Short mmCIF file of C-alpha atoms and ligand atoms in Angstrom, two decimals:
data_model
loop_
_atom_site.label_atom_id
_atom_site.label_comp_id
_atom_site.label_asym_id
_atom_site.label_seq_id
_atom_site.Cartn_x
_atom_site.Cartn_y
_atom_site.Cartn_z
CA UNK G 28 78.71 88.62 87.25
CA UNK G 29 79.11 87.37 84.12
CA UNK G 30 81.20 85.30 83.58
CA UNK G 31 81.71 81.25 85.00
CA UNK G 32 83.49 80.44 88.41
CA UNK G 33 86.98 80.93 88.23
CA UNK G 34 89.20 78.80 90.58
CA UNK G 35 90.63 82.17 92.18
CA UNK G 36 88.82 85.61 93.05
CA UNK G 37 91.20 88.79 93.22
CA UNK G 38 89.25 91.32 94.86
CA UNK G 39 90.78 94.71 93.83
CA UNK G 40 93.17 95.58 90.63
CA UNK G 41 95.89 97.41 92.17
CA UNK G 42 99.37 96.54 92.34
CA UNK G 43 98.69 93.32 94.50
CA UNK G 44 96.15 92.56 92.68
CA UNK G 45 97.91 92.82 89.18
CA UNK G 46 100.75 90.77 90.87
CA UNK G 47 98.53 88.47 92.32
CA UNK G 48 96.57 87.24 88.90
CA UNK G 49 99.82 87.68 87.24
CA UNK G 50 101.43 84.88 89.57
CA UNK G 51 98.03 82.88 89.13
CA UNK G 52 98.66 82.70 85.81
CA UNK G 53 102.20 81.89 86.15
CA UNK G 54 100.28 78.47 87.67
CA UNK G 55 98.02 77.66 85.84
CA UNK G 56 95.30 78.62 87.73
CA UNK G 57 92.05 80.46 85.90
CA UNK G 58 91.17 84.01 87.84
CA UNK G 59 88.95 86.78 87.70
CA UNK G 60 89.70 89.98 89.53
CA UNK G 61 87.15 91.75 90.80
CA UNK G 62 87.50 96.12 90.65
CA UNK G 63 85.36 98.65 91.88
CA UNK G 64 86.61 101.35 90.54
CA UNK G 65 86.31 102.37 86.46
CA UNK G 66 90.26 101.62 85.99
CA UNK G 67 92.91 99.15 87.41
CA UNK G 68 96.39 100.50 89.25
CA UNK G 69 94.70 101.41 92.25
CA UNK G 70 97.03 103.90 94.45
CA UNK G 71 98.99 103.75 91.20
CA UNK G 72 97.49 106.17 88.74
CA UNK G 73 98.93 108.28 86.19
CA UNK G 74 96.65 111.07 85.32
CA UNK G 75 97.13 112.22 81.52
CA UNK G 76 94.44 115.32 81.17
CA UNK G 77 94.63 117.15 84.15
CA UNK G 78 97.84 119.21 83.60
CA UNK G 79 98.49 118.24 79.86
CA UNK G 80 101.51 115.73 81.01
CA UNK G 81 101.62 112.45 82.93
CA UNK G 82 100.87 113.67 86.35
CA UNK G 83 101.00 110.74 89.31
CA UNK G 84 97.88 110.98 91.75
CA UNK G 85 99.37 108.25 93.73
CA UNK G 86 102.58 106.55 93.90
CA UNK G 87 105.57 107.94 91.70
CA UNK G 88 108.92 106.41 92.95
CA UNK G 89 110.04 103.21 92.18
CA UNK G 90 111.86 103.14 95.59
CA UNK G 91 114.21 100.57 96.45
CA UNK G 92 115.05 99.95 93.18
CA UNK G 93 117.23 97.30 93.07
CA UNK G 94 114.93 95.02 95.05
CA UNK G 95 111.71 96.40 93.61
CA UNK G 96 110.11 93.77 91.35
CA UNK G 97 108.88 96.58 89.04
CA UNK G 98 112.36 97.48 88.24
CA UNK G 99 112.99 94.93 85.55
CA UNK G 100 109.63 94.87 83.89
CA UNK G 101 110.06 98.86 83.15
CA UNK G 102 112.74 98.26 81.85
CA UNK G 103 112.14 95.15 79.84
CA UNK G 104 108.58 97.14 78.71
CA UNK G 105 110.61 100.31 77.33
CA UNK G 106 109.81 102.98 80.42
CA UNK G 107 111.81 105.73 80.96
CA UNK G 108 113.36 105.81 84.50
CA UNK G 109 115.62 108.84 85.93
CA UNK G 110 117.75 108.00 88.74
CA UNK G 111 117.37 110.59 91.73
CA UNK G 112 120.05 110.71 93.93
CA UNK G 113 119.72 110.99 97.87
CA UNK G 114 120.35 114.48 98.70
CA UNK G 115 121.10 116.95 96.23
CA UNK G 116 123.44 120.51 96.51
CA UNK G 117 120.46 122.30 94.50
CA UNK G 118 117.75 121.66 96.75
CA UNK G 119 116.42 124.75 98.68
CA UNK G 120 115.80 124.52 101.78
CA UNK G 121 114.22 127.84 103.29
CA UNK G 122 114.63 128.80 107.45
CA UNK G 123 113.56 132.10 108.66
CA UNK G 124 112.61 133.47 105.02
CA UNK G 125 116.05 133.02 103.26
CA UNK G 126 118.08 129.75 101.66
CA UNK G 127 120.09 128.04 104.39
CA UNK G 128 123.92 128.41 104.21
CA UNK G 129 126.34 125.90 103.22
CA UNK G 130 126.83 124.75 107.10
CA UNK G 131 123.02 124.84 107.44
CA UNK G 132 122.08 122.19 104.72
CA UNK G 133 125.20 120.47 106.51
CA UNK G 134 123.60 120.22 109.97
CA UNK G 135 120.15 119.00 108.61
CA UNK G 136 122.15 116.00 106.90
CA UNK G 137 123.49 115.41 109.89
CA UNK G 138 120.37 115.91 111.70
CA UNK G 139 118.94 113.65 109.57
CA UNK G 140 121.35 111.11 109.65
CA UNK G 141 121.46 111.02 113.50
CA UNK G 142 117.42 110.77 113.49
CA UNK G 143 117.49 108.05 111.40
CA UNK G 144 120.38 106.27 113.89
CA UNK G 145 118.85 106.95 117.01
CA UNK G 146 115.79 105.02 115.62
CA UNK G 147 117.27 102.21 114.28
CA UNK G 148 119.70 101.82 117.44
CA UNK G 149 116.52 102.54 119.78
CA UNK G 150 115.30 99.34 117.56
CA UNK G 151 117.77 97.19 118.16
CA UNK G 152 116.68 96.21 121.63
CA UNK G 153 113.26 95.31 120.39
CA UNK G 154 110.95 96.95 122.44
CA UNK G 155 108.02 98.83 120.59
CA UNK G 156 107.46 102.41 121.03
CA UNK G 157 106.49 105.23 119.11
CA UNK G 158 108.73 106.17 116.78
CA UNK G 159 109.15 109.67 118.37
CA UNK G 160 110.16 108.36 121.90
CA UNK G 161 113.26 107.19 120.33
CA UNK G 162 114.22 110.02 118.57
CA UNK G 163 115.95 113.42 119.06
CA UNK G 164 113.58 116.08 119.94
CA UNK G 165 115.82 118.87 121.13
CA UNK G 166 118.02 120.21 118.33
CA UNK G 167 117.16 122.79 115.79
CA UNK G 168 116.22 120.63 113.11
CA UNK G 169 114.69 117.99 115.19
CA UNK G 170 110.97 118.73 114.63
CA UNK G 171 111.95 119.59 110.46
CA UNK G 172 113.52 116.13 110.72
CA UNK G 173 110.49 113.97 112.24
CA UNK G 174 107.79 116.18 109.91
CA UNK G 175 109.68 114.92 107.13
CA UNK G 176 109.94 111.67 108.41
CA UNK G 177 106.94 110.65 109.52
CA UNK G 178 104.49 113.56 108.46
CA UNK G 179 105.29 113.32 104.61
CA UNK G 180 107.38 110.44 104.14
CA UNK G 181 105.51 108.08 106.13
CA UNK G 182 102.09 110.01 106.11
CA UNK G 183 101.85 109.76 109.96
CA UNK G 184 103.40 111.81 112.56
CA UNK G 185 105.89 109.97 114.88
CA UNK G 186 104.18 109.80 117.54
CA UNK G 187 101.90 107.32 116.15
CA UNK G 188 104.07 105.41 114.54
CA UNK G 189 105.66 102.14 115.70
CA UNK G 190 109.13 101.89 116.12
CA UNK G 191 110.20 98.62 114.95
CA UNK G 192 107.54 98.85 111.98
CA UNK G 193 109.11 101.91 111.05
CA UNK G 194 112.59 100.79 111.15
CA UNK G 195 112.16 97.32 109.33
CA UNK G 196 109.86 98.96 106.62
CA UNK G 197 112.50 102.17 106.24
CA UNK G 198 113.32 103.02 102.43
CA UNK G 199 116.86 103.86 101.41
CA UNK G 200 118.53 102.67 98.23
CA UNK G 201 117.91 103.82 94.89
CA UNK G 202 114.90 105.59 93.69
CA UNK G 203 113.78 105.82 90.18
CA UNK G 204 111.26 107.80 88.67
CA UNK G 205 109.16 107.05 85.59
CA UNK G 206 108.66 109.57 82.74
CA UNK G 207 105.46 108.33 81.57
CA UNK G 208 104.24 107.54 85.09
CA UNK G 209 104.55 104.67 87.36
CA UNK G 210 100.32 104.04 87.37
CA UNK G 211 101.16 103.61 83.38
CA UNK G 212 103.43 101.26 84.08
CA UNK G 213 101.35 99.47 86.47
CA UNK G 214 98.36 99.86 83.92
CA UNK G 215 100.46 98.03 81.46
CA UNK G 216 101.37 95.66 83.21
CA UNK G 217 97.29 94.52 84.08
CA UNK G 218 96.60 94.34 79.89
CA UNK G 219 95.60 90.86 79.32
CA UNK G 220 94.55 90.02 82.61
CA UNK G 221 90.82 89.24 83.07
CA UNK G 222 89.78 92.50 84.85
CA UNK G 223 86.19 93.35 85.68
CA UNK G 224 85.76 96.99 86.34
CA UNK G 225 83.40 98.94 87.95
CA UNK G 226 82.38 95.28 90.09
CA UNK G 227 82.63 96.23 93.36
CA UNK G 228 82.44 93.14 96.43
CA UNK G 229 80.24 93.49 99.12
CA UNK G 230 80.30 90.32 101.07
CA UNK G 231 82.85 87.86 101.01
CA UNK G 232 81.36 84.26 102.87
CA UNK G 233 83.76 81.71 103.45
CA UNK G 234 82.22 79.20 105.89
CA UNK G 235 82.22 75.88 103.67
CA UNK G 236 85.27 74.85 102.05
CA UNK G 237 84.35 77.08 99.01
CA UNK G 238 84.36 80.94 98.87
CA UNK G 239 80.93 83.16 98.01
CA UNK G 240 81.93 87.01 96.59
CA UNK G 241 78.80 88.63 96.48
CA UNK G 242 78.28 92.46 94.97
CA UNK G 243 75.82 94.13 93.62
CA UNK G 244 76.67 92.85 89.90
CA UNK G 245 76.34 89.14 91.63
CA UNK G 246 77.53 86.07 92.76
CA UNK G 247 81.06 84.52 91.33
CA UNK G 248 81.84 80.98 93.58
CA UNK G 249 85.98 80.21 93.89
CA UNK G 250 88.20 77.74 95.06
CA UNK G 251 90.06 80.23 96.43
CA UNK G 252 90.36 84.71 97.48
CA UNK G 253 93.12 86.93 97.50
CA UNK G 254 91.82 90.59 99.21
CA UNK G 255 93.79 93.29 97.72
CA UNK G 256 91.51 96.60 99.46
CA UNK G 257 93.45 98.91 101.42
CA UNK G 258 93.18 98.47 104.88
CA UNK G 259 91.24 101.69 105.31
CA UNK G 260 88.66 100.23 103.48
CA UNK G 261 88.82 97.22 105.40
CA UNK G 262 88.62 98.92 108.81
CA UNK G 263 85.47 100.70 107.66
CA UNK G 264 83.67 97.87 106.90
CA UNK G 265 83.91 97.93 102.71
CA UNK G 266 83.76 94.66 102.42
CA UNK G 267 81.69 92.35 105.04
CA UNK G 268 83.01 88.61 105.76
CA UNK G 269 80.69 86.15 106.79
CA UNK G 270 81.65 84.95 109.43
CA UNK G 271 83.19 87.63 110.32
CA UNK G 272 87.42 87.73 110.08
CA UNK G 273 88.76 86.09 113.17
CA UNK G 274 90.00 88.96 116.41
CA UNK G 275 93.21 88.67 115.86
CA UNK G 276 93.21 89.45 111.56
CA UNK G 277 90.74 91.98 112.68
CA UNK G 278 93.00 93.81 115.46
CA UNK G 279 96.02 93.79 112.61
CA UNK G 280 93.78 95.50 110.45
CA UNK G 281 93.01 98.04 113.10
CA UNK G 282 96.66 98.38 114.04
CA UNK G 283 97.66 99.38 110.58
CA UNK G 284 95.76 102.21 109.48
CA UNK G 285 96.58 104.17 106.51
CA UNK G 286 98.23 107.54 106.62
CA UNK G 287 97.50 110.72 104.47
CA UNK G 288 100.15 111.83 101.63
CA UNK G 289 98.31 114.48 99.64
CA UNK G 290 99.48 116.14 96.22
CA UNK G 291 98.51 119.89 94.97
CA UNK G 292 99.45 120.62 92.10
CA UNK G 293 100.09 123.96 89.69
CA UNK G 294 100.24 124.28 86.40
CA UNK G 295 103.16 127.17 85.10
CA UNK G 296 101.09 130.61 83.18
CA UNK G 297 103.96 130.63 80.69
CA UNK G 298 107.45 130.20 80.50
CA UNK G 299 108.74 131.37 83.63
CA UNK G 300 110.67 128.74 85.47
CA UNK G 301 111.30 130.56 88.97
CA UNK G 302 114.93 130.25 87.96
CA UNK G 303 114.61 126.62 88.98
CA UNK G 304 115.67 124.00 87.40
CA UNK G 305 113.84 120.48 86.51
CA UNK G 306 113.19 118.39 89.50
CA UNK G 307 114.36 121.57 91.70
CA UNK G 308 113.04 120.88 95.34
CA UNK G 309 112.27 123.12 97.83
CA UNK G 310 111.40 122.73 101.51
CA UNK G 311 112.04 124.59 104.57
CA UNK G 312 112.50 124.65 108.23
CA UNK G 313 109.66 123.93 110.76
CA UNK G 314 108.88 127.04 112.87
CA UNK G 315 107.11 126.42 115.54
CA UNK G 316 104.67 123.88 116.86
CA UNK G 317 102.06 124.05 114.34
CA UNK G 318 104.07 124.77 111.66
CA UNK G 319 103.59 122.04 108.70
CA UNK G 320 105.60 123.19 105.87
CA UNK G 321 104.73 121.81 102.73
CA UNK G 322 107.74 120.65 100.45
CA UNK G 323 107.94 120.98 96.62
CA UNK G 324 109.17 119.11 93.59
CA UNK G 325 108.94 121.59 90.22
CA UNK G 326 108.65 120.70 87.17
CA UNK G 327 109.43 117.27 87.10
CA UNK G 328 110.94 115.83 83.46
CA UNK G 329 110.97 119.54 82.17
CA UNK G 330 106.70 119.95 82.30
CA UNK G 331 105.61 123.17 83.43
CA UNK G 332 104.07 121.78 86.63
CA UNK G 333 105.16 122.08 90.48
CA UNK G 334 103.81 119.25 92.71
CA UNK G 335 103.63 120.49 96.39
CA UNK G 336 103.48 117.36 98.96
CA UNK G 337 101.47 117.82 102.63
CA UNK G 338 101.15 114.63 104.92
CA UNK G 339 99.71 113.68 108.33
CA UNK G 340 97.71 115.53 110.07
CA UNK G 341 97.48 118.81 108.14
CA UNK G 342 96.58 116.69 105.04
CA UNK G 343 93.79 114.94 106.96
CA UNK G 344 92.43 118.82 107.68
CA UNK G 345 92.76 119.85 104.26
CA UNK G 346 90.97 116.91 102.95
CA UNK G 347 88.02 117.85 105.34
CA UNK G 348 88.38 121.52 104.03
CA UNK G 349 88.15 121.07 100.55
CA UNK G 350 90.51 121.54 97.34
CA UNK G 351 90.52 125.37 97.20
CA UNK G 352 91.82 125.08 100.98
CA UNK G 353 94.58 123.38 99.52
CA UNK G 354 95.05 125.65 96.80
CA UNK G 355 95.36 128.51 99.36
CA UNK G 356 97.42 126.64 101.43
CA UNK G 357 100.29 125.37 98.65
CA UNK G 358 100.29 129.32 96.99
CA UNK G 359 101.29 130.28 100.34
CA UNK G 360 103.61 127.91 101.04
CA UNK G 361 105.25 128.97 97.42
CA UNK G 362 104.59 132.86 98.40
CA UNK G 363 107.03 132.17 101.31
CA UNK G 364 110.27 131.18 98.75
CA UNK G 365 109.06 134.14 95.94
CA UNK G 366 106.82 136.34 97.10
CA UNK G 367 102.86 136.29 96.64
CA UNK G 368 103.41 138.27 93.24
CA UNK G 369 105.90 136.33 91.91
CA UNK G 370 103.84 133.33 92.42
CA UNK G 371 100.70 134.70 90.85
CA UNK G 372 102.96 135.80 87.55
CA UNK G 373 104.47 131.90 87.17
CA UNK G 374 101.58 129.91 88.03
CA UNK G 375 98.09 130.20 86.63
CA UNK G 376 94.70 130.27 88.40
CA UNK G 377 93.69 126.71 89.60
CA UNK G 378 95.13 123.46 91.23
CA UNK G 379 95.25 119.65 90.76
CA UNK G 380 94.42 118.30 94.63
CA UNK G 381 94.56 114.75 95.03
CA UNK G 382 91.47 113.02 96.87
CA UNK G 383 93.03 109.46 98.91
CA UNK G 384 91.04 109.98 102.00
CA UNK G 385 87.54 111.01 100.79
CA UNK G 386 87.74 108.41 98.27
CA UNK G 387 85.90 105.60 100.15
CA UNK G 388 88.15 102.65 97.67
CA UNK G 389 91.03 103.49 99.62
CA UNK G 390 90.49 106.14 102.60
CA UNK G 391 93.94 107.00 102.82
CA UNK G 392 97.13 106.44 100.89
CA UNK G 393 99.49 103.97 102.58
CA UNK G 394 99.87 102.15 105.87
CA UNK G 395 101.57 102.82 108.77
CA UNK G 396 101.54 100.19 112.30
CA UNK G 397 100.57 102.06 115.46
CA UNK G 398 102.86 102.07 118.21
CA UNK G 399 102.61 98.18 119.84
CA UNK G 400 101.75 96.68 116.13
CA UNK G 401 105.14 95.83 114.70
CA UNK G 402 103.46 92.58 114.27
CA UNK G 403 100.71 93.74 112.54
CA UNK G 404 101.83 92.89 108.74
CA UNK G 405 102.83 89.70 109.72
CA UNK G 406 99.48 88.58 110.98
CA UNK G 407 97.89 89.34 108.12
CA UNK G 408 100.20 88.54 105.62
CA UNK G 409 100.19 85.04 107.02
CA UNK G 410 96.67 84.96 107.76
CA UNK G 411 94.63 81.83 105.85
CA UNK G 412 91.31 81.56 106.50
CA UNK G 413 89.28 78.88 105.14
CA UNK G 414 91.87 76.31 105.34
CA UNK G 415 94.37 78.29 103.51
CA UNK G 416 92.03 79.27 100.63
CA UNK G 417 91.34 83.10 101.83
CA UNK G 418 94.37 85.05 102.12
CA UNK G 419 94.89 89.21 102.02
CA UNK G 420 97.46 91.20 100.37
CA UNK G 421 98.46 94.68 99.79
CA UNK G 422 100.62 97.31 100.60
CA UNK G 423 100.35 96.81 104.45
CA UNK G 424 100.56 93.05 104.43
CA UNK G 425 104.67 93.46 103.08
CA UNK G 426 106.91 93.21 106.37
CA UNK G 427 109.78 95.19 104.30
CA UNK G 428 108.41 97.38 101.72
CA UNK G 429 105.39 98.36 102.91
CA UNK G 430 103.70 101.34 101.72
CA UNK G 431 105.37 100.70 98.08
CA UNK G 432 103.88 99.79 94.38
CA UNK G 433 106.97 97.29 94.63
CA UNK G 434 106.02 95.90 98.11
CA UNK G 435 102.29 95.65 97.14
CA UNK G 436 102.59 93.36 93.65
CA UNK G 437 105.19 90.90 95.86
CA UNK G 438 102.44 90.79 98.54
CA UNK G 439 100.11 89.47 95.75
CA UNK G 440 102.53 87.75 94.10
CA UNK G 441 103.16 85.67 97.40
CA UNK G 442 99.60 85.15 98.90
CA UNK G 443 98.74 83.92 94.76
CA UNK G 444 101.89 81.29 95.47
CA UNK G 445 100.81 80.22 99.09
CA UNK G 446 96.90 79.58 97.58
CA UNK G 447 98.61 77.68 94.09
CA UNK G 448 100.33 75.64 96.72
CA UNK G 449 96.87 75.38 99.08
CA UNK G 450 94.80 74.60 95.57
CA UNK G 451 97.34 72.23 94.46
C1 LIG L 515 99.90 110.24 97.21
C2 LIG L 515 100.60 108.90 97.24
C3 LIG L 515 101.94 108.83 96.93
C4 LIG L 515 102.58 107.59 96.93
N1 LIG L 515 103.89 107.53 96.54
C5 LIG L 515 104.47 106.32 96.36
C6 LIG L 515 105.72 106.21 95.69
O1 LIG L 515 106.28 107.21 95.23
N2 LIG L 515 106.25 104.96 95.52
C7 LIG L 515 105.60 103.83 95.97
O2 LIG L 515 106.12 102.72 95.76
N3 LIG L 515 104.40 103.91 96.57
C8 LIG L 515 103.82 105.12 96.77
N4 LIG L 515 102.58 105.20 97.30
C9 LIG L 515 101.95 103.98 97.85
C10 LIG L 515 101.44 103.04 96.75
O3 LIG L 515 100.63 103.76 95.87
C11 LIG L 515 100.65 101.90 97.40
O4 LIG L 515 101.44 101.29 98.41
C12 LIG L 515 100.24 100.81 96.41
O5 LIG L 515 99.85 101.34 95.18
C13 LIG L 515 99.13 99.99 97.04
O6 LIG L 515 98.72 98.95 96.16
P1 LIG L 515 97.66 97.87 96.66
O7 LIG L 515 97.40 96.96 95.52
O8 LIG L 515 98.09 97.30 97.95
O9 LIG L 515 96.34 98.70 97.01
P2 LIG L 515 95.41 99.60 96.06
O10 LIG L 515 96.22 100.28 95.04
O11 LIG L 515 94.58 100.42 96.98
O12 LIG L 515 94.50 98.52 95.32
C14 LIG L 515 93.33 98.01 95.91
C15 LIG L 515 92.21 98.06 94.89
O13 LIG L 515 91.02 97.53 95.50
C16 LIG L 515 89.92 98.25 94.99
N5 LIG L 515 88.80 98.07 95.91
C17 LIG L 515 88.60 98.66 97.12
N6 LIG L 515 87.47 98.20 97.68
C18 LIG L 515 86.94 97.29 96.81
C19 LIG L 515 85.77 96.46 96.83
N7 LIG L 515 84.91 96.47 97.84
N8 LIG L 515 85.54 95.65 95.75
C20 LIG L 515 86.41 95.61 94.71
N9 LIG L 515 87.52 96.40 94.64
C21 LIG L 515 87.78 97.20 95.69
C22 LIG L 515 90.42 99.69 94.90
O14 LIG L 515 89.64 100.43 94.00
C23 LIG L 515 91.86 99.46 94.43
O15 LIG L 515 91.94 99.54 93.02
C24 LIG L 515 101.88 106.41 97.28
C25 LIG L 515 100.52 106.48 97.59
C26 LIG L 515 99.87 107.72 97.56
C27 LIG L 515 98.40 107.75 97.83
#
């Protein structure tokens, strides 16, 4: 690989990764981490070029941001974070082809607020189920509700979703949003570390009491491992173990597959704004049963983009389709607030589609524990294999923020502390 055996391999240079080496370090302990791809961040990536402004492919919101480890070291680094509040009066929200009333956005806060109740009380007794068992189906905002919810917030419908996973991983203080992108921050944050890009792992053999990572650039022998890949790509097979990962780390792995968040994205023709304001959302009422609205943020910080978001299943069918699917499928969605013509005048030809699933380094964009697999994250969060010396980490490993930047580097940052402490 070139370069000498370092005490600890990091396999992957995401935001558990980054927080992994960077808590290495923090003991003394010599690493190398270990990146496929041709850049660190991971699910973290600000895109520069594509629409002439930062433009997040991946994660955006520092969510939770009191708790969120991230919070301080933007801060401390200089990055520009805008507070967005929970709900917000100037949101449209669109049923039947015209802005809901006053008492209309009332009774889908409410709706909201009693779906988010019902599962948390449904919770409380501790029995796993999906998530939409426990939650009200009948009311008129019901099924808008639970595509939020689960479809686009948590990138898997309800039904497949476990309860008490959902519940103990739910987001709900403070989120902050970075102006020159939260995969810059994350970027930053990986400067100094030793990094190998484009060094993808291919077997990882952990039989004696040392640890063999074998790719196609070579062999690098460790005292220690800290797997950062997504568990899409661990599902799959990206990586091979030798032996192969004990049943039960294996049947976590399984029973936290990764949902689908997907991101189109139009760039303005000129100066018209829609009317709309910066950060102006817009989403609207579910009709029907096959009815997956897409909702909207436009332009974000003032830029003279609109990012439309799709989850679940209708993002896993657009991926298959292809990018101008999505194209066609977001200038609709828009054509139902404005009109087809007005939408053609205010945004020009093209689209930005992000590509999580088909990209075979992640498969997906963030984890979600089927129904009966509340346990899941703990298992392999706790899992150490090879006395202790091979642990995982990621996004699906955190038992509370899961399926977060913030949740992801703590991950890291705790398996690198539970190996210093193995390694002595
Ligand atoms: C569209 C979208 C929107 C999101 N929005 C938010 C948000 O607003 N806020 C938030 O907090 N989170 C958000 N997330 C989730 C967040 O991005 C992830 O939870 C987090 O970045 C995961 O970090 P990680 O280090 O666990 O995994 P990753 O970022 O996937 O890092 C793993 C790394 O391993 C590498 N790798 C894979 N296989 C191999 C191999 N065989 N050898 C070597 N390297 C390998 C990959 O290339 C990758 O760089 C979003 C995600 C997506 C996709």
């Amino acid at each position: 690989m070139g370069t000498s055996d370092p005490d600890v391999v990091v396999v992957g240079a995401g935001a558990a990764g980054i927080g992994a080496a960077t808590t290495l370090a923090g003991h003394g302990l010599g690493c190398v981490v270990l990146e496929a791809g041709d850049r660190v961040g991971g699910r973290a990536f600000t895109d520069t070029e594509a629409l002439g402004a930062p433009f997040d492919r991946g994660a955006s919101w520092l969510h939770e941001a009191a708790a969120n480890p991230l919070t301080p070291l933007a801060r401390r680094l200089g990055f520009t974070l805008r507070d967005e509040g929970r709900r917000r009066r100037r949101d449209i929200l669109l049923l039947g082809g015209r802005p809901a009333t006053e008492a209309e956005h009332a009774a889908h806060a409410a709706a909201c607020d009693a779906w988010e109740a019902a599962a948390e009380a449904r919770a409380g007794a501790g029995l796993d189920m999906p998530l939409a068992a426990a939650v009200p189906q009948a009311g008129p905002w019901d099924a808008t509700v639970a595509h939020w919810f689960g479809a686009i917030i948590n990138g898997a419908e309800a039904d497949r979703t476990s309860l008490l996973d959902y519940v103990a991983t739910a987001l709900g203080g403070q989120n902050l949003q970075v102006a020159e992108g939260l995969g810059t921050l994350v970027a930053r944050l990986a400067e100094g570390l030793p990094v190998m890009l484009r060094t993808p792992v291919s077997r990882i053999r952990w039989d004696g009491l040392g640890i063999t990572v074998e790719g196609p650039r070579g062999v690098l022998r460790a005292r220690g491992c800290i797997v950062t890949a997504s568990t899409g790509v661990l599902a799959a097979g990206g990586i091979r173990f030798d032996p192969a990962l004990p049943a039960p780390v294996q049947a976590a792995i399984g029973g936290l597959p990764l949902g689908l968040l997907s991101k189109v994205a139009l760039r303005a023709a000129g100066a018209d704004r829609l009317g709309l304001p910066a950060f102006a959302r817009l989403a609207r009422q579910v009709e029907g049963a096959a009815d997956r609205p897409m909702s909207w943020m436009l332009w974000p910080f003032g830029r003279g983009h609109a990012i439309g978001f799709i989850g679940g299943e209708a993002a896993w069918a657009l991926a298959r389709e292809g990018p101008a699917a999505a194209e066609a499928y977001a200038r609709a969605e828009l054509a139902r607030y404005f009109g087809p013509e007005a939408v053609s005048l205010a945004f020009a030809p093209g689209a930005v589609v992000t590509r999580w699933a088909e990209d075979p380094l992640f498969l997906g964009a963030y984890s979600h524990a089927q129904p009966g697999q509340a346990g899941a994250r703990a298992v392999l969060a706790e899992a150490a294999l090879a006395g202790g010396r091979l642990r995982f980490a990621g996004e699906a490993c955190h038992t509370r923020y899961a399926g977060t930047v913030g949740g992801a580097w703590d991950s890291g940052a705790q398996a690198a502390r539970a190996l210093a402490a193995t390694l002595g």
